[in-house]
């Protein structure tokens, strides 16, 4: 695995292919393992597996184009060096399409006990075995180079959505410092490194983060630290402001969100890439997303319902199984329940993204999105 | 669902297609949902799902011909009437091939607390919610008629392998009485009802059971109450004696066993049908069956092993994933670990049965089985 300094510009890797009256756009992002079409949703494969689904199902039943894995989790177990020896993460997990890894900043700040941040990096304890570890920005890059991923994220410092200004300032300054150091670190030719905008709930701080990150000329920009405790209105406002400030010729990735109707809104703001555990985590808890809102499949009212989870859905689950059967699996705690619901939910999310791309290309996104959001949020009556 | 009295003879539904120098034989069994080739292994779908696998995977990746479900479990949850209303078990679980259900006798005697057997049937409490229930032999038949399965089993009384003679006699007499009553119960035309030989570890009792059951002219005969506590040698002796006593023109089903090498031995005795939870249960615990014996995938020695679980296996799991990845999934308690191991183990079992059918057809079973058993049992060194 030959390493080199990053190319100065990512413009060539991303091409906006359609824009319309609003801020939503379609694009194409070239990676080492193929092109992806944006706006796109990345199924979450934290530990090198999308929970409950095979790569074959992801490709054939769901149409996944790119997966998201987590460098922190993989570095702790099985270890980046082992994955590297085994030919890299693609080979390890049997997925030949693009992979993006989060650096693990968010995980260290949410999972690891006794963490201590200083300018050099983060001292923390493994959430698995309590062992003492240290991660610098350069370490985070090296882990992702070892994993051999297509898109790697810089290490950032996350603060809660309601962090006081002083904390937010410190974390923001450190995030920029770490981004600079990461940008200078060696990566594999063709790998794309994305910077991450932090800034808690402070608009001016996020704007400043954008300016400083853009000066580092990353091939893509992520927005982190949203939907971490602040109210929904604040999330939407900060997301919109930040998207507007980011350069139009680079992909914009909003990390870790959200519900289907939120994705439609974020695409309307000009975001291109998303990941979220909701479709798979909620599936395992018995919630299926449908064209008319979420469905709690455990409820007794589904016990004799021969209809599919979503009559408008063409996925394997909806084509072959009734709500009654899915309820039976969920109430019996059968593995297949979570699997079939995960398959449906990811299919639902990816189909929603495809519908968005079509609406943007036809320049009907504004009308389409208003209608679709109304359908998706017609109420919990569905439950 | 029209009901009728059973046809007097099952001869037409089963055809022995190959025999050789020993007792092993190939056959073909016609059911309402298609023919199956024997000797055959039936993946276990207790609650209407093979744990961790979709019907599509069972068909395409594993080549399953027939599944086994459990009438007791399905009657308790979701209820046989509900399954019937939803079009029967095939439609409910999305499996269009043959299904055999066990009556639930074994489950009542192993799972249900406070059971009381009398000549009318069994009083017991649901292992799910403790509710008081009663099941007669006629009830057990009706549940399986409601489920719409292809092969239904009579209700039997199971006793432990080391039961005293008096208990074994009483249970045997009741099992025959119940078999007579079941045989008179109405079933759906084309459904096949199998009798079950009990008799604990008493050879003469089992021989008497065979005579009395055969007088009732079932289209197939099962042997129950083996591998329930008695020593392995006793199991093998009783199985062999019982198989030899059963009529050659009816399928012989040995219930609830066993390890791969045991299946080879039982086929050598003339058994045709098998079911067992081992391939799926052990898979979820990290044991993969291989051509050279079982493999504990959790062991540290597999951590950097890029090879497949079984180099001689062509299943999806072995074609795409390393021992290192399977170990990672198992030690991380990822769902996909159990799924991929279950897929492999069932593929392994069904491939073993197909190999046996080929060896029998070529009249090389004796030599083939000696060699294969030696390979399969070459020791735990493999672990």
XYZ file of C-alpha atoms in Angstrom:
766
model
C 0.000 0.000 0.000
C 1.971 2.997 -1.297
C 1.397 6.223 0.542
C 1.641 9.758 -0.783
C 0.646 13.302 0.074
C -2.920 14.198 -0.827
C -3.800 15.821 -4.117
C -4.518 19.466 -3.663
C -7.960 19.487 -5.141
C -10.911 17.131 -5.111
C -12.817 18.963 -7.810
C -12.133 16.307 -10.410
C -13.593 13.596 -8.225
C -16.977 15.271 -7.773
C -19.232 16.486 -10.503
C -22.576 18.187 -10.013
C -24.819 16.660 -12.658
C -28.132 18.395 -11.994
C -29.350 21.458 -10.147
C -32.739 23.115 -10.184
C -34.610 26.033 -8.743
C -33.572 25.229 -5.170
C -30.376 24.163 -3.465
C -30.826 20.421 -4.036
C -28.453 18.929 -6.538
C -27.452 15.637 -8.098
C -23.839 14.680 -8.367
C -21.370 11.947 -9.083
C -18.447 11.149 -6.802
C -15.555 9.067 -8.095
C -13.839 6.769 -5.593
C -11.220 4.032 -5.762
C -14.013 1.458 -5.809
C -16.331 3.095 -8.288
C -18.639 6.049 -8.689
C -21.570 6.858 -6.476
C -24.583 8.953 -7.344
C -25.590 11.699 -4.924
C -27.719 12.473 -2.977
C -26.911 9.163 -1.368
C -27.559 7.272 1.850
C -24.796 5.052 3.245
C -25.961 1.986 5.198
C -24.065 1.774 8.478
C -21.625 -1.121 8.863
C -19.989 0.025 12.099
C -17.917 -3.068 12.842
C -17.524 -4.132 9.210
C -21.039 -5.532 8.794
C -24.422 -4.011 8.170
C -26.221 -5.730 11.042
C -28.231 -8.672 9.748
C -27.557 -8.362 6.021
C -25.081 -10.029 3.679
C -23.123 -8.012 1.103
C -25.068 -9.909 -1.550
C -28.366 -8.709 -0.088
C -27.005 -5.153 0.157
C -26.096 -5.253 -3.512
C -29.006 -7.219 -4.948
C -31.971 -6.530 -2.686
C -31.167 -3.029 -1.495
C -29.025 -1.531 -4.239
C -26.486 -0.088 -1.813
C -23.744 1.900 -3.565
C -21.498 2.759 -0.613
C -21.253 1.636 3.003
C -20.088 3.444 6.121
C -17.849 1.718 8.640
C -16.205 3.005 11.795
C -12.455 3.294 12.158
C -12.623 3.497 15.979
C -14.548 0.231 16.284
C -12.418 -1.572 13.710
C -9.173 -0.297 15.219
C -10.187 -1.714 18.608
C -11.480 -4.970 17.111
C -10.135 -6.746 15.108
C -7.392 -4.083 14.701
C -6.439 -2.059 11.623
C -3.174 -3.967 11.130
C -5.030 -7.277 10.969
C -7.519 -5.908 8.463
C -4.613 -4.554 6.415
C -2.829 -7.922 6.474
C -6.022 -9.578 5.305
C -6.126 -7.318 2.242
C -8.041 -4.330 3.575
C -11.573 -3.712 4.711
C -13.201 -4.406 1.334
C -11.750 -7.867 1.158
C -12.307 -8.458 4.889
C -16.022 -7.737 4.809
C -16.676 -8.973 1.285
C -17.830 -5.623 -0.109
C -16.259 -4.444 -3.361
C -18.014 -1.081 -3.552
C -16.900 2.194 -1.984
C -16.499 2.448 1.791
C -16.360 5.584 3.929
C -15.072 5.366 7.481
C -15.776 7.777 10.238
C -12.570 8.551 12.140
C -14.022 7.612 15.479
C -14.096 11.082 17.011
C -17.785 10.834 17.736
C -17.416 7.316 19.172
C -14.568 8.285 21.489
C -16.644 11.146 22.799
C -19.801 9.087 23.165
C -18.543 5.594 24.113
C -15.106 5.722 25.675
C -14.891 6.269 29.437
C -12.253 8.507 31.055
C -11.297 10.302 27.872
C -8.894 13.256 28.076
C -8.394 15.545 25.134
C -5.283 17.586 24.640
C -3.771 19.243 21.600
C -1.799 16.135 20.713
C -4.891 13.945 20.546
C -7.178 11.918 22.783
C -6.306 9.671 25.712
C -9.167 7.248 26.273
C -10.059 3.792 27.422
C -11.402 1.130 25.130
C -15.140 0.631 25.681
C -14.477 -3.086 25.057
C -11.797 -3.943 27.603
C -10.921 -0.712 29.390
C -7.355 -0.657 28.055
C -5.634 2.753 27.852
C -5.240 4.089 24.353
C -4.117 7.252 22.621
C -5.296 8.509 19.262
C -3.784 11.460 17.428
C -5.189 12.944 14.228
C -2.312 11.297 12.376
C -3.144 7.955 13.998
C -6.748 8.268 12.852
C -5.579 8.843 9.284
C -3.150 5.945 9.432
C -5.853 3.584 10.688
C -8.038 4.517 7.723
C -5.114 4.134 5.327
C -4.519 0.657 6.790
C -8.196 -0.175 6.353
C -7.858 0.900 2.722
C -11.133 2.795 2.602
C -12.265 5.078 -0.213
C -13.254 8.066 1.880
C -11.670 8.838 5.226
C -12.708 11.373 7.810
C -10.424 13.565 9.888
C -10.418 13.211 13.661
C -12.603 15.898 15.206
C -13.592 16.902 18.698
C -17.308 16.639 19.333
C -19.069 18.621 22.034
C -22.706 18.330 23.111
C -25.282 20.399 21.261
C -25.733 22.603 24.328
C -22.003 23.103 25.015
C -21.043 26.485 26.535
C -19.309 28.897 24.179
C -15.884 28.409 25.745
C -15.983 24.642 25.293
C -17.305 24.957 21.768
C -14.554 27.444 20.853
C -11.819 25.228 22.235
C -13.166 22.149 20.458
C -13.561 24.062 17.218
C -10.004 25.403 17.338
C -8.685 21.933 18.045
C -10.775 20.430 15.263
C -9.208 22.861 12.772
C -5.719 22.225 14.102
C -6.290 18.486 13.785
C -7.750 18.938 10.278
C -4.550 20.732 9.212
C -2.406 17.966 10.612
C -4.590 15.310 9.006
C -4.389 17.068 5.637
C -0.593 16.828 5.780
C -0.646 13.119 6.686
C 0.167 10.563 4.036
C -2.738 8.715 2.446
C -3.072 6.274 -0.434
C -3.400 7.876 -3.894
C -7.058 8.119 -4.786
C -8.301 8.059 -1.194
C -10.514 11.040 -0.421
C -10.175 12.840 2.906
C -13.141 14.854 4.143
C -12.941 17.657 6.701
C -15.597 17.994 9.407
C -17.351 21.193 10.475
C -18.021 21.392 14.210
C -19.135 24.400 16.262
C -21.960 23.150 18.482
C -25.045 25.366 18.181
C -23.122 28.586 17.387
C -23.787 29.848 13.876
C -20.814 32.169 13.713
C -18.487 29.450 14.982
C -19.709 27.034 12.320
C -19.244 29.694 9.634
C -15.703 30.270 10.833
C -15.064 26.495 10.808
C -16.238 26.363 7.211
C -13.871 29.162 6.146
C -10.869 27.599 7.861
C -11.616 24.107 6.571
C -12.206 25.302 3.017
C -8.802 26.976 3.142
C -7.396 23.468 3.572
C -9.059 22.448 0.297
C -10.564 19.077 1.221
C -12.173 16.998 -1.551
C -15.335 16.893 0.552
C -16.822 18.436 3.701
C -18.868 16.871 6.431
C -21.048 18.561 8.996
C -20.813 16.936 12.411
C -22.202 17.599 15.840
C -25.795 18.040 14.748
C -28.740 16.127 16.216
C -26.715 15.597 19.382
C -29.054 17.172 21.886
C -30.059 20.538 20.437
C -33.706 21.073 19.434
C -34.895 20.109 15.976
C -35.420 23.674 14.795
C -31.837 24.551 15.697
C -30.583 21.464 13.868
C -32.422 22.492 10.732
C -31.258 26.105 10.884
C -27.600 25.235 11.505
C -27.655 22.574 8.795
C -29.097 24.987 6.260
C -26.659 27.788 7.090
C -23.690 25.450 6.971
C -24.678 23.825 3.683
C -25.061 27.238 2.107
C -21.578 28.243 3.232
C -19.833 25.125 1.903
C -18.350 25.191 -1.618
C -20.748 24.036 -4.333
C -18.112 21.995 -6.142
C -17.461 19.586 -3.259
C -19.706 16.898 -1.796
C -21.464 17.879 1.439
C -21.966 15.109 3.953
C -24.323 15.526 6.903
C -23.264 13.002 9.490
C -25.524 10.691 11.460
C -29.009 11.836 10.460
C -31.915 11.122 10.200
C -35.566 10.302 9.685
C -36.802 9.949 6.087
C -38.590 13.319 6.077
C -35.447 14.976 7.456
C -33.334 13.555 4.646
C -35.706 15.126 2.136
C -35.307 18.483 3.915
C -31.510 18.191 4.098
C -31.250 17.329 0.421
C -33.330 20.433 -0.198
C -30.595 22.403 1.590
C -27.921 21.023 -0.726
C -26.523 18.091 1.245
C -25.310 15.133 -0.804
C -24.390 12.318 1.578
C -25.947 10.782 4.689
C -25.580 7.935 7.120
C -27.723 6.915 10.051
C -28.342 3.879 12.246
C -32.110 4.515 12.298
C -33.121 2.153 9.467
C -31.243 -0.830 10.918
C -31.541 -0.073 14.646
C -35.247 0.698 14.460
C -35.760 -2.399 12.324
C -34.337 -4.562 15.082
C -36.747 -2.887 17.498
C -39.730 -3.570 15.254
C -40.176 -0.225 13.517
C -40.554 -0.260 9.751
C -40.425 2.948 7.767
C -43.190 3.206 5.187
C -44.379 5.658 2.585
C -47.045 6.810 5.041
C -44.858 6.987 8.127
C -43.286 4.592 10.619
C -45.025 1.357 11.573
C -44.639 -0.395 14.936
C -44.917 -3.980 13.772
C -45.198 -5.348 17.324
C -48.675 -3.953 17.852
C -51.532 -6.450 18.221
C -53.466 -4.793 15.400
C -51.081 -6.386 12.887
C -51.614 -9.931 14.223
C -53.946 -10.995 11.403
C -52.966 -8.462 8.755
C -52.161 -10.261 5.509
C -50.946 -7.070 3.824
C -47.293 -6.056 3.368
C -45.513 -3.570 5.628
C -45.732 -0.973 2.858
C -48.065 -1.534 -0.080
C -46.006 0.950 -2.109
C -42.753 -0.996 -1.569
C -41.255 -3.567 -3.930
C -38.560 -4.937 -1.609
C -38.085 -8.656 -0.888
C -39.742 -8.285 2.511
C -42.851 -6.512 1.236
C -43.105 -8.804 -1.807
C -43.081 -11.980 0.285
C -44.197 -11.437 3.866
C -47.271 -10.111 5.649
C -47.439 -7.711 8.566
C -48.807 -10.673 10.545
C -45.662 -12.720 9.857
C -43.329 -9.802 10.588
C -45.189 -9.230 13.860
C -44.895 -12.924 14.699
C -41.123 -12.784 14.116
C -40.742 -9.597 16.172
C -42.812 -10.788 19.127
C -41.016 -14.166 19.022
C -37.631 -12.389 19.013
C -36.661 -14.292 15.887
C -33.480 -13.089 14.124
C -35.278 -13.100 10.797
C -37.595 -10.352 12.053
C -34.749 -7.861 12.396
C -33.216 -9.037 9.146
C -36.367 -8.638 7.043
C -37.160 -5.281 8.670
C -33.588 -4.044 8.119
C -33.756 -5.122 4.500
C -37.030 -3.253 4.064
C -35.898 -0.105 5.888
C -32.641 0.197 3.951
C -34.479 -0.469 0.703
C -36.920 2.250 1.733
C -34.153 4.765 2.471
C -32.266 4.027 -0.735
C -35.404 4.178 -2.821
C -36.210 7.533 -1.223
C -32.772 8.811 -2.269
C -33.291 7.511 -5.815
C -36.665 9.259 -5.949
C -34.962 12.469 -4.816
C -32.328 12.177 -7.531
C -35.068 11.714 -10.136
C -37.040 14.712 -8.837
C -33.945 16.917 -8.843
C -33.019 15.846 -12.362
C -36.560 16.693 -13.490
C -36.424 19.983 -11.531
C -39.581 19.018 -9.670
C -37.898 18.626 -6.299
C -39.684 21.492 -4.537
C -43.185 20.196 -5.265
C -42.169 16.571 -4.925
C -40.546 17.123 -1.546
C -43.482 19.039 -0.070
C -45.811 16.225 -1.073
C -43.493 13.466 0.077
C -42.841 15.078 3.455
C -46.589 15.407 3.971
C -47.029 11.694 3.234
C -44.148 10.638 5.452
C -45.418 12.667 8.388
C -49.149 12.094 8.100
C -49.032 11.016 11.675
C -48.575 8.289 14.151
C -52.123 7.181 13.303
C -50.285 4.622 11.224
C -48.988 2.999 14.378
C -59.722 -26.604 3.404
C -61.738 -29.753 2.818
C -61.091 -32.576 5.261
C -61.406 -36.296 4.681
C -60.391 -39.585 6.208
C -56.865 -40.672 5.405
C -56.097 -42.932 2.490
C -55.387 -46.427 3.647
C -51.985 -46.753 2.067
C -49.030 -44.475 1.602
C -47.173 -46.800 -0.744
C -47.941 -44.719 -3.793
C -46.407 -41.616 -2.251
C -43.002 -43.181 -1.555
C -40.820 -44.940 -4.053
C -37.471 -46.526 -3.319
C -35.294 -45.560 -6.263
C -31.973 -47.145 -5.363
C -30.695 -49.784 -2.977
C -27.323 -51.444 -2.752
C -25.388 -54.026 -0.803
C -26.329 -52.510 2.571
C -29.494 -51.091 4.091
C -29.055 -47.546 2.791
C -31.489 -46.569 0.099
C -32.527 -43.645 -2.067
C -36.146 -42.735 -2.431
C -38.653 -40.204 -3.616
C -41.518 -38.950 -1.470
C -44.440 -37.153 -3.077
C -46.093 -34.393 -1.036
C -48.714 -31.729 -1.683
C -45.918 -29.232 -2.307
C -43.674 -31.347 -4.472
C -41.380 -34.338 -4.335
C -38.376 -34.692 -2.084
C -35.381 -36.945 -2.591
C -34.321 -39.130 0.305
C -32.148 -39.516 2.304
C -32.904 -35.938 3.244
C -32.175 -33.450 6.014
C -34.897 -30.991 6.999
C -33.682 -27.590 8.271
C -35.493 -26.725 11.491
C -37.923 -23.804 11.349
C -39.482 -24.260 14.795
C -41.535 -21.076 14.960
C -42.008 -20.758 11.197
C -38.511 -19.475 10.425
C -35.146 -21.105 10.033
C -33.294 -18.855 12.441
C -31.307 -16.253 10.536
C -32.080 -17.283 6.971
C -34.620 -16.114 4.419
C -36.641 -18.601 2.353
C -34.766 -17.278 -0.676
C -31.438 -18.181 0.911
C -32.776 -21.599 1.895
C -33.786 -22.239 -1.687
C -30.915 -20.600 -3.570
C -27.898 -20.847 -1.293
C -28.657 -24.035 0.589
C -30.865 -26.036 -1.759
C -33.347 -26.970 0.971
C -36.132 -29.246 -0.281
C -38.294 -29.503 2.832
C -38.454 -27.665 6.167
C -39.532 -28.829 9.612
C -41.714 -26.619 11.797
C -43.279 -27.246 15.182
C -47.030 -27.447 15.696
C -46.748 -26.868 19.460
C -44.827 -23.630 19.060
C -47.012 -22.349 16.242
C -50.224 -23.294 18.072
C -49.114 -21.235 21.070
C -47.854 -18.357 18.924
C -49.278 -17.000 16.651
C -52.024 -19.665 16.843
C -53.043 -22.251 14.264
C -56.326 -20.491 13.476
C -54.485 -17.284 12.616
C -52.059 -19.133 10.364
C -55.018 -20.858 8.697
C -56.801 -17.544 8.132
C -53.633 -16.165 6.574
C -53.612 -18.979 4.027
C -51.648 -21.658 5.881
C -48.085 -22.046 7.019
C -46.555 -22.057 3.524
C -48.010 -18.684 2.709
C -47.366 -17.366 6.233
C -43.647 -18.110 6.200
C -43.070 -17.591 2.479
C -41.958 -21.159 1.759
C -43.613 -22.954 -1.161
C -41.857 -26.297 -0.709
C -42.931 -29.195 1.507
C -43.232 -28.687 5.271
C -43.312 -31.343 7.986
C -44.520 -30.406 11.461
C -43.748 -32.232 14.619
C -46.898 -32.599 16.713
C -45.385 -31.024 19.767
C -45.251 -34.117 21.965
C -41.538 -33.736 22.527
C -41.880 -30.007 23.220
C -44.668 -30.478 25.762
C -42.542 -33.045 27.581
C -39.383 -30.945 27.430
C -40.622 -27.348 27.693
C -44.026 -27.144 29.365
C -44.140 -26.933 33.152
C -46.754 -28.789 35.246
C -47.781 -31.194 32.500
C -50.179 -34.040 33.363
C -50.749 -36.865 30.941
C -53.876 -38.959 30.955
C -55.453 -41.177 28.340
C -57.450 -38.263 26.914
C -54.362 -36.191 26.220
C -52.018 -33.756 27.950
C -52.815 -30.985 30.387
C -49.938 -28.511 30.391
C -49.033 -24.898 30.801
C -47.741 -22.728 27.986
C -43.996 -22.151 28.330
C -44.676 -18.640 27.011
C -47.295 -17.268 29.391
C -48.119 -20.092 31.815
C -51.711 -20.403 30.625
C -53.434 -23.779 31.146
C -53.922 -25.777 27.975
C -55.099 -29.216 26.951
C -53.992 -31.118 23.870
C -55.560 -34.375 22.706
C -54.229 -36.475 19.822
C -57.163 -35.215 17.765
C -56.277 -31.606 18.673
C -52.710 -32.157 17.510
C -53.965 -33.429 14.155
C -56.392 -30.551 13.793
C -53.651 -27.995 14.491
C -51.547 -29.506 11.710
C -54.532 -29.591 9.354
C -55.088 -25.903 10.119
C -51.430 -25.175 9.436
C -51.853 -26.962 6.088
C -48.582 -28.842 6.261
C -47.524 -31.653 3.930
C -46.476 -34.178 6.556
C -47.989 -34.254 10.031
C -46.872 -36.238 13.041
C -49.119 -37.960 15.564
C -49.016 -36.856 19.194
C -46.796 -39.196 21.182
C -45.716 -39.492 24.793
C -41.981 -39.119 25.255
C -40.154 -40.522 28.258
C -36.483 -40.054 29.143
C -33.948 -42.473 27.685
C -33.423 -44.015 31.127
C -37.138 -44.352 32.005
C -38.070 -47.364 34.194
C -39.848 -50.178 32.393
C -43.234 -49.388 33.908
C -43.147 -45.768 32.718
C -41.909 -46.795 29.298
C -44.692 -49.398 28.959
C -47.392 -46.944 29.952
C -46.091 -44.275 27.555
C -45.780 -46.816 24.757
C -49.330 -48.084 25.234
C -50.639 -44.542 25.274
C -48.610 -43.623 22.188
C -50.237 -46.491 20.266
C -53.696 -45.583 21.538
C -53.118 -41.989 20.465
C -51.769 -43.136 17.095
C -54.991 -45.103 16.471
C -57.109 -42.102 17.360
C -54.957 -39.817 15.198
C -55.249 -42.196 12.272
C -59.035 -41.928 12.457
C -58.973 -38.118 12.584
C -59.842 -36.130 9.511
C -56.992 -34.652 7.507
C -56.725 -32.843 4.195
C -56.483 -35.094 1.114
C -52.848 -35.528 0.189
C -51.522 -34.746 3.664
C -49.283 -37.535 4.957
C -49.543 -38.638 8.601
C -46.534 -40.375 10.136
C -46.666 -42.623 13.199
C -43.945 -42.418 15.844
C -42.167 -45.346 17.468
C -41.405 -44.809 21.163
C -40.249 -47.341 23.759
C -37.356 -45.692 25.608
C -34.272 -47.953 25.667
C -36.208 -51.255 25.588
C -35.641 -53.183 22.382
C -38.629 -55.486 22.748
C -40.915 -52.563 23.508
C -39.749 -50.730 20.396
C -40.284 -53.870 18.292
C -43.796 -54.176 19.684
C -44.434 -50.486 18.930
C -43.346 -51.056 15.348
C -45.744 -54.007 14.917
C -48.689 -52.130 16.369
C -47.986 -48.957 14.388
C -47.487 -50.839 11.123
C -50.881 -52.449 11.666
C -52.283 -48.924 11.426
C -50.713 -48.583 7.976
C -49.181 -45.098 8.177
C -47.649 -43.609 4.995
C -44.428 -43.102 6.957
C -42.865 -43.980 10.309
C -40.756 -41.921 12.629
C -38.500 -43.083 15.416
C -38.653 -40.799 18.448
C -37.176 -40.756 21.901
C -33.611 -41.441 20.826
C -30.628 -39.276 21.805
C -32.581 -38.129 24.858
C -30.175 -39.204 27.568
C -29.197 -42.796 26.782
C -25.582 -43.527 25.828
C -24.469 -43.270 22.213
C -23.977 -47.004 21.732
C -27.530 -47.664 22.901
C -28.829 -45.000 20.537
C -27.078 -46.639 17.612
C -28.240 -50.164 18.509
C -31.879 -49.146 19.038
C -31.887 -47.083 15.852
C -30.521 -49.967 13.816
C -32.941 -52.537 15.246
C -35.902 -50.249 14.739
C -34.994 -49.304 11.172
C -34.652 -52.985 10.280
C -38.108 -53.727 11.674
C -39.876 -50.915 9.811
C -41.454 -51.687 6.410
C -39.147 -51.136 3.446
C -41.811 -49.455 1.350
C -42.390 -46.524 3.712
C -40.119 -43.597 4.554
C -38.282 -43.909 7.876
C -37.718 -40.698 9.766
C -35.278 -40.534 12.676
C -36.266 -37.524 14.734
C -33.970 -34.878 16.150
C -30.500 -36.196 15.310
C -27.588 -35.591 14.844
C -23.955 -34.888 14.102
C -22.803 -35.257 10.466
C -21.015 -38.572 11.080
C -24.134 -39.911 12.835
C -26.309 -39.055 9.857
C -24.009 -41.121 7.643
C -24.361 -44.050 10.055
C -28.139 -43.720 10.295
C -28.505 -43.603 6.526
C -26.445 -46.794 6.475
C -29.134 -48.360 8.693
C -31.865 -47.448 6.205
C -33.206 -44.161 7.602
C -34.485 -41.684 5.031
C -35.358 -38.438 6.822
C -33.712 -36.319 9.518
C -34.018 -33.034 11.343
C -31.791 -31.467 13.960
C -31.119 -28.061 15.495
C -27.348 -28.669 15.572
C -26.412 -26.916 12.304
C -28.259 -23.707 13.178
C -27.865 -23.706 16.973
C -24.159 -24.508 16.860
C -23.710 -21.904 14.135
C -25.055 -19.218 16.440
C -22.587 -20.382 19.085
C -19.660 -20.164 16.667
C -19.247 -23.796 15.624
C -18.964 -24.516 11.915
C -19.139 -28.065 10.613
C -16.439 -28.835 8.074
C -15.323 -31.775 5.988
C -12.584 -32.402 8.555
C -14.703 -31.949 11.672
C -16.206 -29.104 13.677
C -14.455 -25.753 13.919
C -14.748 -23.355 16.872
C -14.515 -20.082 14.999
C -14.144 -18.024 18.209
C -10.646 -19.296 18.906
C -7.803 -16.784 18.699
C -5.935 -18.964 16.209
C -8.376 -17.905 13.509
C -7.825 -14.165 14.088
C -5.568 -13.689 11.051
C -6.602 -16.696 8.996
C -7.507 -15.577 5.474
C -8.745 -19.029 4.499
C -12.407 -20.123 4.334
C -14.121 -22.101 7.103
C -13.959 -25.202 4.897
C -11.711 -25.246 1.846
C -13.824 -28.086 0.405
C -17.050 -26.068 0.637
C -18.634 -24.019 -2.151
C -21.255 -22.201 -0.081
C -21.731 -18.420 -0.106
C -19.985 -18.092 3.258
C -16.902 -20.084 2.274
C -16.732 -18.453 -1.162
C -16.715 -14.916 0.248
C -15.499 -14.745 3.840
C -12.380 -15.686 5.777
C -12.138 -17.461 9.100
C -10.726 -14.172 10.403
C -13.894 -12.296 9.409
C -16.197 -14.998 10.769
C -14.263 -14.916 14.035
C -14.544 -11.124 14.132
C -18.320 -11.368 13.684
C -18.641 -14.078 16.337
C -16.499 -12.323 18.944
C -18.302 -9.034 18.222
C -21.686 -10.763 18.657
C -22.747 -9.519 15.242
C -25.959 -11.045 13.830
C -24.247 -11.709 10.530
C -21.892 -14.170 12.236
C -24.722 -16.521 13.145
C -26.337 -16.022 9.763
C -23.247 -16.835 7.714
C -22.403 -19.809 9.948
C -25.992 -21.126 9.742
C -25.909 -20.775 5.981
C -22.648 -22.703 5.847
C -23.730 -25.425 8.285
C -27.033 -26.096 6.534
C -25.283 -26.099 3.171
C -22.806 -28.567 4.650
C -25.555 -30.879 5.954
C -27.527 -30.796 2.716
C -24.439 -31.354 0.617
C -23.594 -34.340 2.822
C -27.059 -35.804 2.154
C -26.635 -35.237 -1.594
C -23.253 -36.990 -1.459
C -24.916 -39.905 0.332
C -27.630 -40.159 -2.313
C -24.968 -40.236 -5.023
C -22.957 -42.922 -3.214
C -26.059 -45.066 -2.689
C -27.080 -44.718 -6.336
C -23.571 -45.797 -7.356
C -23.645 -48.637 -4.781
C -20.436 -47.322 -3.222
C -22.033 -46.235 0.037
C -20.189 -48.728 2.285
C -16.703 -47.608 1.215
C -17.728 -43.971 0.861
C -19.269 -43.825 4.330
C -16.271 -45.422 6.068
C -13.983 -42.881 4.467
C -16.280 -39.938 5.101
C -16.841 -40.833 8.753
C -13.078 -41.070 9.222
C -12.658 -37.575 7.747
C -15.481 -36.097 9.786
C -14.133 -37.492 13.037
C -10.417 -36.979 12.555
C -10.447 -35.198 15.850
C -10.814 -32.002 17.714
C -7.300 -31.122 16.527
C -9.190 -29.027 14.039
C -10.399 -26.786 16.820
